Coordinates of C-alpha atoms in Angstrom, one line a residue:
M1 CA -25.5 -13.2 5.8
I2 CA -24.6 -13.6 2.1
W3 CA -21.7 -16.0 2.9
Y4 CA -23.9 -18.1 5.1
G5 CA -26.6 -18.3 2.4
L6 CA -23.9 -19.5 -0.1
L7 CA -22.6 -22.0 2.4
V8 CA -26.1 -23.5 3.0
T9 CA -26.6 -23.5 -0.8
A10 CA -23.3 -25.4 -1.1
V11 CA -24.5 -28.0 1.5
A12 CA -27.8 -28.3 -0.4
A13 CA -25.9 -28.9 -3.7
E14 CA -23.9 -31.6 -1.9
R15 CA -27.1 -33.2 -0.9
V16 CA -28.3 -33.2 -4.5
C17 CA -25.1 -34.9 -5.4
E18 CA -25.7 -37.5 -2.7
L19 CA -29.2 -38.2 -4.2
A20 CA -27.7 -38.7 -7.6
V21 CA -25.2 -41.2 -6.2
A22 CA -27.9 -42.9 -4.2
R23 CA -30.1 -43.3 -7.4
R24 CA -27.2 -44.8 -9.3
N25 CA -26.3 -47.1 -6.4
A26 CA -30.0 -48.2 -6.1
R27 CA -30.0 -49.3 -9.7
W28 CA -26.7 -51.3 -9.1
S29 CA -28.3 -52.9 -6.0
T30 CA -31.6 -53.7 -7.7
L31 CA -29.8 -55.5 -10.5
R32 CA -28.2 -57.7 -7.7
G33 CA -31.5 -58.6 -6.1
A34 CA -31.5 -56.1 -3.3
T35 CA -34.3 -55.6 -0.8
V36 CA -35.4 -52.2 0.4
S37 CA -36.5 -51.6 4.0
G38 CA -37.8 -48.7 5.9
Q39 CA -39.8 -46.9 3.2
G40 CA -42.1 -45.5 5.9
H41 CA -39.5 -43.3 7.6
Y42 CA -37.7 -42.1 4.4
P43 CA -40.2 -39.2 3.6
A44 CA -39.7 -37.9 7.2
M45 CA -36.0 -38.0 6.7
V46 CA -36.1 -36.1 3.5
T47 CA -38.5 -33.6 5.0
L48 CA -36.3 -33.1 8.1
H49 CA -33.1 -32.6 6.1
T50 CA -34.8 -30.2 3.7
A51 CA -36.3 -28.3 6.7
L52 CA -32.7 -28.0 8.2
L53 CA -31.5 -26.3 5.0
L54 CA -34.5 -23.9 4.9
A55 CA -34.5 -23.2 8.6
C56 CA -30.9 -22.2 8.9
P57 CA -31.0 -19.0 6.8
A58 CA -34.6 -18.4 7.9
E59 CA -33.8 -18.3 11.6
V60 CA -30.7 -16.1 10.9
W61 CA -32.7 -13.6 8.9
L62 CA -35.9 -13.6 10.9
A63 CA -34.3 -13.6 14.4
D64 CA -31.4 -11.4 13.3
R65 CA -28.8 -13.9 14.6
P66 CA -25.3 -12.5 14.8
V67 CA -22.1 -14.2 13.7
L68 CA -19.9 -15.0 16.6
P69 CA -16.4 -15.8 15.2
A70 CA -15.5 -17.8 18.3
L71 CA -18.4 -20.1 17.4
A72 CA -18.4 -19.8 13.6
W73 CA -14.8 -21.0 13.0
P74 CA -15.0 -24.1 15.1
T75 CA -18.4 -25.1 13.7
L76 CA -17.0 -24.5 10.2
A77 CA -14.3 -27.0 11.0
V78 CA -16.9 -29.5 12.3
L79 CA -18.9 -29.0 9.2
A80 CA -15.9 -29.7 7.0
A81 CA -15.0 -32.7 9.0
S82 CA -18.5 -34.1 8.8
Q83 CA -18.5 -33.7 5.0
A84 CA -15.2 -35.5 4.8
L85 CA -16.4 -38.3 7.0
R86 CA -19.7 -38.6 5.0
W87 CA -17.8 -38.9 1.7
W88 CA -15.3 -41.3 3.2
C89 CA -18.3 -43.5 4.1
V90 CA -19.7 -43.1 0.5
H91 CA -16.4 -44.0 -1.0
T92 CA -15.8 -47.0 1.4
L93 CA -19.3 -48.4 0.8
G94 CA -19.0 -47.8 -2.9
P95 CA -22.2 -48.9 -4.8
R96 CA -23.6 -50.2 -1.6
W97 CA -24.0 -46.7 -0.1
N98 CA -27.5 -45.2 -0.3
T99 CA -29.8 -42.7 1.4
R100 CA -32.3 -45.6 1.6
V101 CA -31.9 -48.9 3.5
I102 CA -31.0 -51.2 0.6
V103 CA -29.3 -54.6 1.3
V104 CA -27.8 -56.7 -1.5
P105 CA -28.0 -60.4 -0.6
G106 CA -24.8 -62.3 -0.1
L107 CA -22.5 -59.4 0.4
P108 CA -20.5 -59.3 3.6
L109 CA -20.6 -56.3 5.9
V110 CA -18.1 -53.6 5.1
A111 CA -15.3 -53.6 7.6
G112 CA -12.9 -51.0 6.1
G113 CA -12.6 -47.3 6.1
P114 CA -14.5 -45.6 8.9
Y115 CA -16.5 -48.9 9.4
R116 CA -13.5 -50.6 10.9
W117 CA -13.9 -48.7 14.1
R118 CA -16.0 -50.9 16.4
W119 CA -16.8 -47.9 18.7
L120 CA -18.5 -46.0 15.8
R121 CA -20.9 -48.4 14.2
H122 CA -22.7 -45.8 12.0
P123 CA -20.1 -43.2 11.0
N124 CA -22.3 -41.8 8.3
Y125 CA -25.0 -41.0 10.9
A126 CA -22.3 -39.4 13.1
A127 CA -21.5 -37.1 10.2
V128 CA -25.2 -36.2 9.9
V129 CA -25.4 -35.4 13.6
A130 CA -22.3 -33.2 13.5
E131 CA -23.5 -31.4 10.4
G132 CA -27.0 -30.8 11.9
V133 CA -25.4 -29.1 14.9
A134 CA -22.6 -27.2 13.1
L135 CA -24.4 -25.8 10.1
P136 CA -27.0 -23.8 12.1
L137 CA -24.6 -22.8 14.9
M138 CA -22.2 -21.2 12.5
H139 CA -24.5 -18.3 12.5
T140 CA -26.0 -18.9 16.0
A141 CA -29.2 -20.4 14.7
W142 CA -29.6 -22.3 18.0
V143 CA -33.3 -23.0 17.7
T144 CA -32.8 -24.8 14.4
A145 CA -29.8 -26.7 15.8
T146 CA -31.8 -27.8 18.8
A147 CA -34.9 -28.7 16.9
F148 CA -33.0 -30.6 14.2
T149 CA -30.9 -32.5 16.8
V150 CA -34.0 -33.6 18.8
L151 CA -36.0 -34.6 15.7
N152 CA -33.0 -36.2 14.1
A153 CA -32.3 -38.3 17.2
V154 CA -35.8 -39.7 17.1
L155 CA -35.5 -40.4 13.3
L156 CA -32.1 -42.0 13.7
T157 CA -33.4 -44.3 16.4
V158 CA -36.0 -45.6 13.9
R159 CA -33.5 -45.6 11.0
I160 CA -30.7 -47.4 12.8
R161 CA -33.1 -50.1 14.1
C162 CA -34.4 -50.6 10.6
E163 CA -30.9 -50.8 9.1
N164 CA -29.7 -53.2 11.8
R165 CA -32.8 -55.5 11.3
A166 CA -32.2 -55.5 7.5
L167 CA -28.6 -56.3 7.8
A168 CA -29.2 -59.0 10.5
A169 CA -31.9 -60.6 8.3
E170 CA -29.5 -60.8 5.4
A171 CA -26.8 -62.3 7.7
S172 CA -29.0 -64.9 9.3
P173 CA -29.3 -68.3 7.6
V174 CA -32.5 -69.0 5.7
T175 CA -34.6 -71.7 7.2
S176 CA -37.3 -73.6 5.5
V177 CA -40.8 -73.2 6.7
P178 CA -42.7 -76.5 7.2
A179 CA -45.5 -77.0 4.8

């Protein structure tokens, strides 16, 4: 259980690093006239992701979940791959990456890195989904994995719609409104 607690703590530390990058990137975007969308769902997203990090060790401890090496090793590989994909997304988007929906006017959509794959329109969210399944299942916390997956699917539906609207609004030409 100690190794699992350390792993969850490491993932939590990675999330804190993400928030620091997001704050820096938000300042960069704001200086360039960015618009922020989807403020309503953001607290739910923070709550859900925090709950995942708390529920993983809690379920393991309270339900006395065993480690099954045949499950732990593959899910560790999925977790590592999800982290690599997430940071590839962060690197590819550069100062445009954020945990919030922030769009800088006039910038073209990013079409490099993992964003070049037309079959995977939201690679960062794919990383989040993979992490949300893998982290709890490493120590057979299946209730947490299931609950997070279902709630995250609902949240990502809202989030992706919001993000797509924000990007489409920026890409569409501005028309004048008759007086």
